[in-house]
Amino acid sequence: MTEKQSLSFVLNGESREVSIDASELLVDVLREKCGMKGTKRSCDVEVCGACTVLADGLPISSCTTLAIDMDGRDVTTIEGLARNEKLSRVQQAFVDHAAMQCGFCTPGMVLATTALLETNEKPTDAEIRHFLRGNICRCTGYIKILEAVKSLV
Amino acid sequence: MFITPFTHHRPAGLHSVFDILAKYGDDAAVYAGGTELLLALKARVLRYEHLIDLKRVKELGGVRVENDFIGIGALATHYRIANDPVVLASIPEYASLSDGIANIRVRVAGTLAGNLSFAEPHSDPPALLAAMGATVQLVSADSERSVPVSEFIAGEFTTMREDNELISEVRVPVTQPNEAFRFRSFGHLERPAVNVAVGCKNDDGKTAFRIWLGAIGDHPIHAEKVETALRGVPRASLRDVLPAATEEFTSGLSATSDLHGSADYKRHLASVLMQRAVNEAAESASSKES
Ligand SMILES: Cc1cc2nc3c(=O)[nH]c(=O)nc-3n(C[C@H](O)[C@H](O)[C@H](O)COP(=O)(O)OP(=O)(O)OC[C@H]3O[C@@H](n4cnc5c(N)ncnc54)[C@H](O)[C@@H]3O)c2cc1C
Ligand code: FES
Ligand code: FES
């Protein structure tokens, strides 16, 4: 049978070493072994974005990523954005614009927005929609989310 | 969903990849982004005892420039390709295609080589790469060969790649000053229902088109009849010839009705997208001439 492997990575700014099986998916390792329950599994097929995390600053679907592929890399989950009890500017904008209802899509939306603004400081409306296209929200109708993102541009 | 346990390999060089493949044969599979393979493993459509991660194989790296082509290494992701300055400058329409694939997460993890190897018919790159005259470089432990993208996709989930071969690079000819390409893709699901790629070359006012259709069949389709109908037609007269030519061609296409749309809808889409792409490519090529 397969042996346990050691996954060494930086999670939300802290070096971590976790013992995993190579077949384990990132979403499960983050939730069950690292306690990062903000990472949600929903569609499980890379369509909805609820499981979004940032790998070296760019969004990936943790539902369809092997945890072992994060070896040596830098992973950010929603829990890694606030500093000293202070929300990040993207989180604060979502709160200020009431850009959530049930909140299930919110970790993914906030992380995707964080990556967008890191790579493109002043995105146009079309660029915002294009980048967030793969993050599905069933509650807000997207208007509040777009307002929150636009308030940061 | 969970994946049946396997042994994970992370070789640093191509030779080790071929050694592992030779040792385990059909029990082993390579992967890059895993965006297709892991879905199939989770759904239990495929199962392997050994998975070989290609991401640290040094020979398969990024994007390189040769005199007349751009070499897109097997590990280049759609995101990397879409944002690469050399790709943007030398094969701009391909950069734009890459930016339109799937969603940001699939573009960040998924590679062009993985897309072509998997040969899921609802794919964007093959039609445009065929129209551009791109080739796939295939390497094995002791040989290397080149196959045009137009011939590489043999059918649904099947390619001309042998089991002991890997894609090392996709070579895309640099777009010439008198050439323009246009790619149009449409679908209401994640993946395209139909797409069309058109190349237009302007030799002293004489235009020649290259037209390929994707996603509608199980491999890219060359619209030679439309190319012939448009040969030598002045730009001002295109509108007189084009609709009949595209409609005649697309009405004869075999298409299947599925979630992406009915067969008739897809044929209609193919004709409309083709007309738009031809007009845009012709306009763009003629403006380059002056
Ligand atoms: C939700 C979703 C939406 C999508 N939408 C689109 C779309 O709109 N348009 C589109 O064109 N595509 C779309 N795709 C497909 C996407 O382009 C591919 O998933 C991606 O490019 C595959 O690359 P990968 O590196 O992740 O492949 P992997 O999953 O790593 O590998 C795929 C296959 O290729 C083989 N392979 C990988 N690299 C090599 C190599 N170098 N040599 C030989 N074999 C190799 C693997 O063994 C495996 O069989 C979508 C995919 C998803 C999941
Ligand atoms: S759960 Fe991963 S994208 Fe939907
Ligand atoms: S707030 Fe409920 S899914 Fe977006």
XYZ file of C-alpha atoms and ligand atoms in Angstrom:
504
model
C 0.000 0.000 0.000
C 0.996 3.610 -0.231
C 3.104 5.217 2.469
C 2.388 8.449 4.288
C 4.104 11.466 2.809
C 5.243 14.633 4.423
C 3.746 17.840 3.071
C 5.809 20.933 3.917
C 4.224 24.196 2.960
C 3.520 27.688 4.154
C -0.079 28.050 5.250
C -1.326 31.565 5.942
C 2.220 32.755 6.551
C 3.254 29.900 8.859
C 5.454 26.923 7.939
C 3.557 23.672 8.379
C 4.448 20.043 8.078
C 1.566 17.585 7.742
C 1.570 13.844 7.277
C -0.735 12.920 4.410
C -1.560 10.227 1.904
C -0.649 11.230 -1.673
C -4.247 10.667 -2.783
C -5.639 13.235 -0.337
C -7.237 16.328 -1.813
C -6.191 19.768 -0.657
C -9.671 20.733 0.529
C -9.741 17.765 2.936
C -6.242 18.353 4.277
C -7.000 22.039 4.860
C -10.326 21.360 6.559
C -9.618 18.166 8.481
C -5.890 18.324 9.227
C -5.260 22.070 9.397
C -8.598 23.255 10.810
C -9.257 25.706 7.975
C -13.012 25.211 7.744
C -13.496 28.393 5.737
C -12.554 26.382 2.652
C -15.848 24.914 1.363
C -16.534 21.973 -0.905
C -19.603 22.299 -3.075
C -19.650 21.268 -6.759
C -16.449 19.196 -6.464
C -15.776 19.699 -10.199
C -13.903 23.059 -10.415
C -16.956 25.046 -11.430
C -18.304 26.907 -8.373
C -15.278 28.403 -6.597
C -16.441 27.679 -3.023
C -13.208 25.740 -2.426
C -10.936 28.517 -3.775
C -7.581 28.972 -2.064
C -4.553 30.925 -3.248
C -1.403 29.039 -4.212
C 1.516 31.470 -4.471
C -1.083 34.222 -4.720
C -3.226 32.738 -7.518
C -6.619 31.007 -7.169
C -6.959 27.233 -7.524
C -9.765 24.765 -6.779
C -8.740 22.888 -3.642
C -11.446 20.271 -4.391
C -9.474 19.074 -7.404
C -5.879 19.619 -6.294
C -3.699 16.999 -4.650
C -2.480 18.297 -1.305
C 0.987 16.890 -2.092
C 1.202 19.345 -5.013
C 1.387 22.174 -2.479
C 4.718 20.869 -1.186
C 7.103 23.842 -0.993
C 4.405 26.331 -1.895
C 2.607 29.178 -0.195
C -1.104 28.649 0.446
C -3.591 31.250 1.654
C -7.068 30.401 2.900
C -9.720 32.864 4.047
C -8.411 32.497 7.609
C -5.089 34.010 6.478
C -6.388 37.380 5.331
C -7.170 39.166 8.601
C -4.132 40.493 10.508
C -4.250 41.100 14.286
C -8.038 40.837 14.384
C -8.294 43.387 11.578
C -10.071 42.374 8.386
C -8.227 42.759 5.078
C -9.421 45.612 2.870
C -11.260 43.148 0.604
C -13.032 41.539 3.585
C -13.940 44.977 4.941
C -15.359 46.058 1.569
C -17.571 42.937 1.454
C -18.872 43.779 4.946
C -19.386 47.465 4.129
C -21.356 46.641 0.971
C -23.308 43.754 2.506
C -21.911 41.624 -0.320
C -23.083 38.332 1.188
C -26.186 36.569 2.354
C -25.671 32.939 3.329
C -21.912 33.428 3.067
C -21.078 30.062 1.527
C -19.427 31.559 -1.560
C -17.815 34.419 0.373
C -14.415 32.881 1.245
C -13.883 32.022 -2.427
C -15.144 35.395 -3.654
C -12.917 37.285 -1.222
C -9.840 35.208 -2.094
C -10.442 35.508 -5.847
C -10.893 39.279 -5.450
C -7.687 39.450 -3.414
C -5.796 37.705 -6.231
C -7.409 39.929 -8.863
C -6.319 43.128 -7.118
C -2.816 41.734 -6.508
C -2.357 41.068 -10.230
C -4.342 44.025 -11.582
C -4.621 47.070 -9.331
C -7.206 48.873 -11.414
C -9.361 46.301 -13.191
C -12.166 47.514 -15.453
C -15.731 46.305 -14.816
C -15.296 43.783 -17.624
C -12.031 42.515 -16.112
C -13.663 42.112 -12.694
C -16.531 40.094 -14.179
C -14.141 37.989 -16.240
C -11.910 37.149 -13.265
C -14.795 36.334 -10.931
C -16.784 34.425 -13.561
C -15.858 31.088 -12.021
C -17.131 31.987 -8.541
C -20.827 31.241 -8.264
C -23.143 32.933 -5.770
C -26.720 31.690 -5.432
C -27.905 34.474 -3.120
C -26.754 37.994 -3.841
C -27.382 38.356 -7.566
C -23.747 39.559 -7.752
C -24.609 43.271 -7.718
C -23.465 43.841 -4.139
C -20.349 41.778 -4.746
C -19.431 43.846 -7.810
C -20.060 47.044 -5.828
C -17.768 45.831 -3.077
C -14.994 44.984 -5.536
C -15.409 48.239 -7.469
C -15.116 50.227 -4.247
C -11.513 48.987 -4.020
C -10.458 50.048 -7.511
C -15.217 12.257 -3.617
C -12.073 10.461 -2.678
C -9.339 9.091 -4.865
C -8.236 5.469 -4.634
C -4.733 5.443 -3.117
C -1.782 5.441 -5.508
C 1.968 5.827 -5.327
C 3.089 9.346 -6.154
C 6.235 10.056 -8.166
C 7.856 13.437 -8.573
C 10.765 13.069 -11.015
C 13.051 15.989 -11.827
C 13.994 14.921 -15.345
C 12.426 13.366 -18.437
C 14.605 10.258 -18.222
C 13.171 9.321 -14.854
C 9.652 9.852 -16.187
C 10.297 7.392 -19.009
C 11.893 4.917 -16.571
C 8.809 4.984 -14.335
C 6.476 4.695 -17.334
C 8.477 1.754 -18.689
C 8.366 0.031 -15.317
C 4.650 0.382 -14.578
C 3.131 0.636 -18.072
C -0.651 1.000 -18.049
C -0.721 1.230 -14.260
C 0.936 4.655 -14.412
C -0.218 8.056 -15.663
C 1.470 11.443 -15.860
C -0.250 14.655 -14.904
C 0.497 18.375 -14.847
C -2.315 20.555 -13.477
C -4.515 17.558 -12.762
C -7.606 19.564 -13.710
C -8.841 16.779 -16.011
C -7.114 13.730 -14.594
C -8.152 14.284 -10.967
C -11.786 14.769 -12.003
C -11.671 11.402 -13.773
C -9.986 9.754 -10.761
C -12.543 11.235 -8.359
C -15.405 10.028 -10.545
C -13.699 6.606 -10.727
C -13.758 6.733 -14.521
C -9.997 6.118 -14.429
C -7.777 4.459 -11.898
C -3.975 4.250 -11.652
C -1.571 2.645 -9.209
C 1.082 5.262 -9.988
C 0.781 8.969 -10.685
C 3.739 10.881 -12.052
C 3.786 14.617 -11.406
C 5.443 16.386 -14.363
C 5.598 19.815 -12.706
C 9.245 19.491 -11.637
C 10.542 18.021 -14.891
C 13.054 20.617 -15.948
C 12.936 19.885 -19.704
C 9.223 20.696 -19.929
C 9.457 24.307 -18.745
C 7.900 27.557 -19.930
C 7.709 29.497 -23.158
C 10.616 29.989 -25.569
C 11.121 32.007 -28.712
C 12.674 30.679 -31.905
C 13.044 32.632 -35.149
C 9.723 31.725 -36.631
C 7.821 29.960 -33.880
C 6.942 30.186 -30.194
C 7.623 27.004 -28.226
C 5.004 26.506 -25.503
C 6.448 24.003 -23.026
C 4.279 21.213 -21.654
C 4.139 22.843 -18.222
C 2.904 26.219 -19.467
C -0.510 26.898 -17.966
C -3.285 28.738 -19.802
C -2.789 31.619 -17.333
C 0.929 31.787 -18.052
C 0.321 31.684 -21.820
C -2.378 34.380 -21.638
C -0.047 36.755 -19.795
C 3.299 35.961 -21.410
C 4.712 39.080 -23.133
C 6.200 37.038 -25.986
C 2.935 35.204 -26.643
C 0.986 38.471 -26.473
C 3.326 40.085 -28.999
C 3.898 37.189 -31.414
C 0.666 35.155 -31.396
C -1.837 37.585 -29.853
C -4.986 35.689 -30.848
C -3.711 32.580 -29.084
C -3.034 34.630 -25.913
C -6.586 35.891 -26.055
C -7.959 32.347 -26.499
C -6.024 31.212 -23.417
C -7.535 34.010 -21.365
C -11.026 32.825 -22.305
C -10.640 29.169 -21.302
C -12.715 27.845 -18.388
C -12.354 29.943 -15.219
C -9.367 31.530 -13.500
C -8.637 28.478 -11.306
C -8.552 26.054 -14.236
C -6.376 28.508 -16.199
C -3.942 28.853 -13.296
C -3.497 25.078 -12.868
C -4.299 23.595 -16.301
C -1.791 23.301 -19.132
C -2.121 23.398 -22.912
C -0.336 20.019 -23.152
C -2.838 18.496 -20.712
C -5.736 19.910 -22.713
C -4.450 18.474 -26.013
C -3.482 15.109 -24.514
C -6.860 14.626 -22.879
C -8.636 15.435 -26.175
C -12.006 16.229 -24.632
C -13.866 17.431 -27.756
C -15.328 20.538 -26.086
C -12.005 22.275 -26.173
C -10.833 25.657 -27.467
C -7.150 25.358 -28.456
C -7.226 22.725 -31.260
C -9.156 24.721 -33.917
C -7.027 27.864 -33.626
C -3.764 25.922 -33.347
C -4.728 23.983 -36.489
C -5.507 27.215 -38.354
C -2.157 28.669 -37.231
C -0.256 25.616 -38.458
C 1.010 24.642 -35.000
C 2.702 21.309 -34.277
C 2.918 19.056 -31.240
C 6.377 17.779 -30.299
C 6.256 14.217 -28.989
C 9.205 12.743 -27.134
C 9.877 9.211 -25.962
C 12.911 7.713 -24.230
C 14.785 7.474 -27.520
C 12.978 9.482 -30.174
C 11.290 12.759 -30.965
C 8.730 13.571 -33.651
C 6.448 16.346 -34.673
C 2.734 16.039 -35.498
C 0.584 18.908 -36.824
C -2.173 19.826 -34.346
C -4.579 19.419 -37.292
C -3.828 15.678 -37.243
C -3.052 15.192 -33.550
C -6.618 14.841 -32.266
C -7.884 11.527 -33.626
C -11.281 11.513 -31.926
C -12.990 11.758 -28.572
C -10.300 11.319 -25.886
C -7.874 9.875 -28.449
C -4.785 11.374 -30.024
C -1.865 10.312 -32.216
C 0.354 10.136 -29.116
C 1.744 6.667 -28.356
C 1.658 5.406 -24.774
C 5.429 5.772 -24.434
C 5.406 9.379 -25.646
C 4.880 12.703 -23.911
C 4.124 16.109 -25.310
C 7.225 18.201 -24.708
C 6.192 21.364 -26.501
C 3.621 22.920 -28.799
C 5.184 25.001 -31.575
C 3.104 27.879 -32.880
C 4.298 29.822 -35.954
C 4.718 33.528 -35.266
C 1.867 35.504 -36.842
C 3.267 37.347 -39.867
C 2.709 41.079 -40.550
C 0.344 40.277 -43.443
C -1.654 37.698 -41.440
C -4.491 37.954 -38.944
C -6.288 35.310 -36.887
C -9.680 35.445 -35.247
C -11.117 32.946 -32.804
C -14.775 32.854 -31.800
C -16.137 30.464 -29.201
C -19.587 30.122 -27.728
C -21.319 27.950 -25.176
C -23.620 28.400 -22.213
C -21.875 25.738 -20.101
C -18.312 25.863 -18.804
C -16.928 24.418 -21.993
C -17.506 25.573 -25.578
C -20.413 24.245 -27.671
C -18.830 25.386 -30.941
C -15.796 27.408 -31.882
C -14.305 28.735 -35.097
C -10.790 29.846 -35.971
C -10.021 31.861 -39.080
C -6.670 32.922 -40.460
C -6.481 35.500 -43.242
C -3.327 36.121 -45.236
C -3.041 39.148 -47.456
C -0.556 38.798 -50.339
C -0.598 42.052 -52.292
C -4.334 42.403 -52.009
C -5.055 38.706 -52.651
C -6.543 37.099 -49.592
C -6.390 33.448 -48.589
C -8.299 32.057 -45.627
C -7.677 29.111 -43.326
C -10.810 28.060 -41.474
C -11.188 25.423 -38.767
C -14.135 24.456 -36.611
C -13.838 23.015 -33.112
C -15.965 21.375 -30.401
C -18.846 20.531 -32.746
C -17.328 17.177 -33.736
C -14.945 14.850 -31.953
C -11.933 16.432 -33.676
C -11.205 19.783 -35.353
C -12.820 20.122 -38.792
C -11.181 21.845 -41.739
C -13.694 24.043 -43.625
C -11.908 23.665 -46.946
C -15.027 24.230 -49.020
C -15.539 27.632 -47.443
C -11.881 28.487 -48.000
C -12.257 27.608 -51.680
C -15.469 29.611 -52.049
C -13.737 32.685 -50.608
C -10.536 32.408 -52.625
C -9.817 35.565 -54.628
C -13.060 37.250 -53.537
C -12.398 40.980 -52.955
C -13.175 42.133 -49.438
C -16.035 44.357 -50.601
C -17.753 41.310 -52.138
C -17.262 38.954 -49.200
C -20.765 39.650 -47.945
C -22.223 38.372 -51.239
C -20.487 35.017 -51.007
C -19.882 34.341 -47.340
C -23.342 33.534 -45.889
C -24.202 31.015 -48.599
C -20.769 29.402 -48.367
C -20.851 28.974 -44.584
C -24.458 27.808 -44.555
C -23.877 25.242 -47.238
C -20.843 23.912 -45.409
C -22.306 23.831 -41.910
C -25.637 22.331 -42.997
C -23.724 19.244 -44.115
C -21.873 18.834 -40.818
C -22.671 15.920 -38.587
C -23.317 17.131 -35.057
C -24.848 15.548 -31.988
C -27.600 16.943 -29.815
C -26.489 17.098 -26.179
C -26.427 19.412 -23.150
C -24.519 22.000 -25.181
C -27.424 22.338 -27.608
C -29.267 20.579 -30.412
C -27.426 19.549 -33.563
C -29.256 22.215 -35.607
C -28.445 24.900 -33.084
C -24.768 23.984 -33.241
C -24.734 24.052 -37.046
C -26.378 27.473 -36.998
C -23.883 28.684 -34.400
C -21.005 27.404 -36.533
C -22.244 29.340 -39.561
C -22.789 32.585 -37.656
C -19.472 32.418 -35.807
C -17.671 31.599 -39.037
C -19.095 34.626 -40.837
C -18.127 36.935 -38.004
C -14.625 35.525 -37.685
C -14.015 35.685 -41.452
C -15.121 39.322 -41.618
C -13.011 40.294 -38.636
C -9.923 38.449 -39.849
C -10.291 39.952 -43.329
C -10.629 43.435 -41.918
C -7.712 43.026 -39.606
C -5.446 41.578 -42.331
C -6.304 44.371 -44.749
C -5.561 47.058 -42.196
C -2.173 45.455 -41.605
C -1.347 45.696 -45.294
C -1.628 49.479 -45.525
C -14.536 23.331 -15.138
C -13.683 23.209 -16.363
C -13.919 24.042 -17.448
C -13.149 23.937 -18.605
N -13.405 24.788 -19.647
C -12.648 24.718 -20.769
C -12.888 25.602 -21.848
O -13.750 26.483 -21.806
N -12.115 25.471 -22.957
C -11.132 24.538 -23.034
O -10.435 24.471 -24.044
N -10.875 23.701 -22.016
C -11.611 23.764 -20.892
N -11.351 22.908 -19.853
C -10.257 21.945 -19.987
C -8.916 22.495 -19.516
O -8.319 23.229 -20.561
C -8.062 21.320 -19.113
O -8.637 20.797 -17.943
C -6.592 21.606 -18.802
O -5.944 22.333 -19.802
C -5.873 20.272 -18.613
O -4.523 20.515 -18.276
P -3.868 19.817 -16.973
O -2.436 20.215 -16.968
O -4.652 20.115 -15.767
O -4.068 18.291 -17.387
P -4.006 16.995 -16.438
O -5.318 16.798 -15.798
O -2.802 17.075 -15.602
O -3.786 15.885 -17.560
C -4.800 15.639 -18.518
C -4.404 14.430 -19.370
O -3.257 14.723 -20.152
C -2.183 13.851 -19.852
N -0.988 14.704 -19.902
C -0.744 15.840 -19.193
N 0.424 16.391 -19.600
C 0.921 15.586 -20.566
C 2.099 15.618 -21.390
N 3.000 16.598 -21.293
N 2.285 14.624 -22.288
C 1.367 13.626 -22.409
N 0.250 13.532 -21.671
C 0.029 14.508 -20.759
C -2.514 13.238 -18.513
O -1.986 11.943 -18.416
C -4.040 13.209 -18.539
O -4.497 12.092 -19.240
C -12.097 22.991 -18.682
C -11.846 22.168 -17.593
C -12.622 22.255 -16.437
C -12.333 21.359 -15.292
S -16.070 22.745 -4.835
Fe -14.241 23.152 -5.885
S -14.912 24.462 -7.455
Fe -16.777 23.864 -6.553
S -23.969 34.542 -0.359
Fe -24.969 32.635 -0.532
S -23.967 31.746 -2.202
Fe -23.170 33.707 -2.216
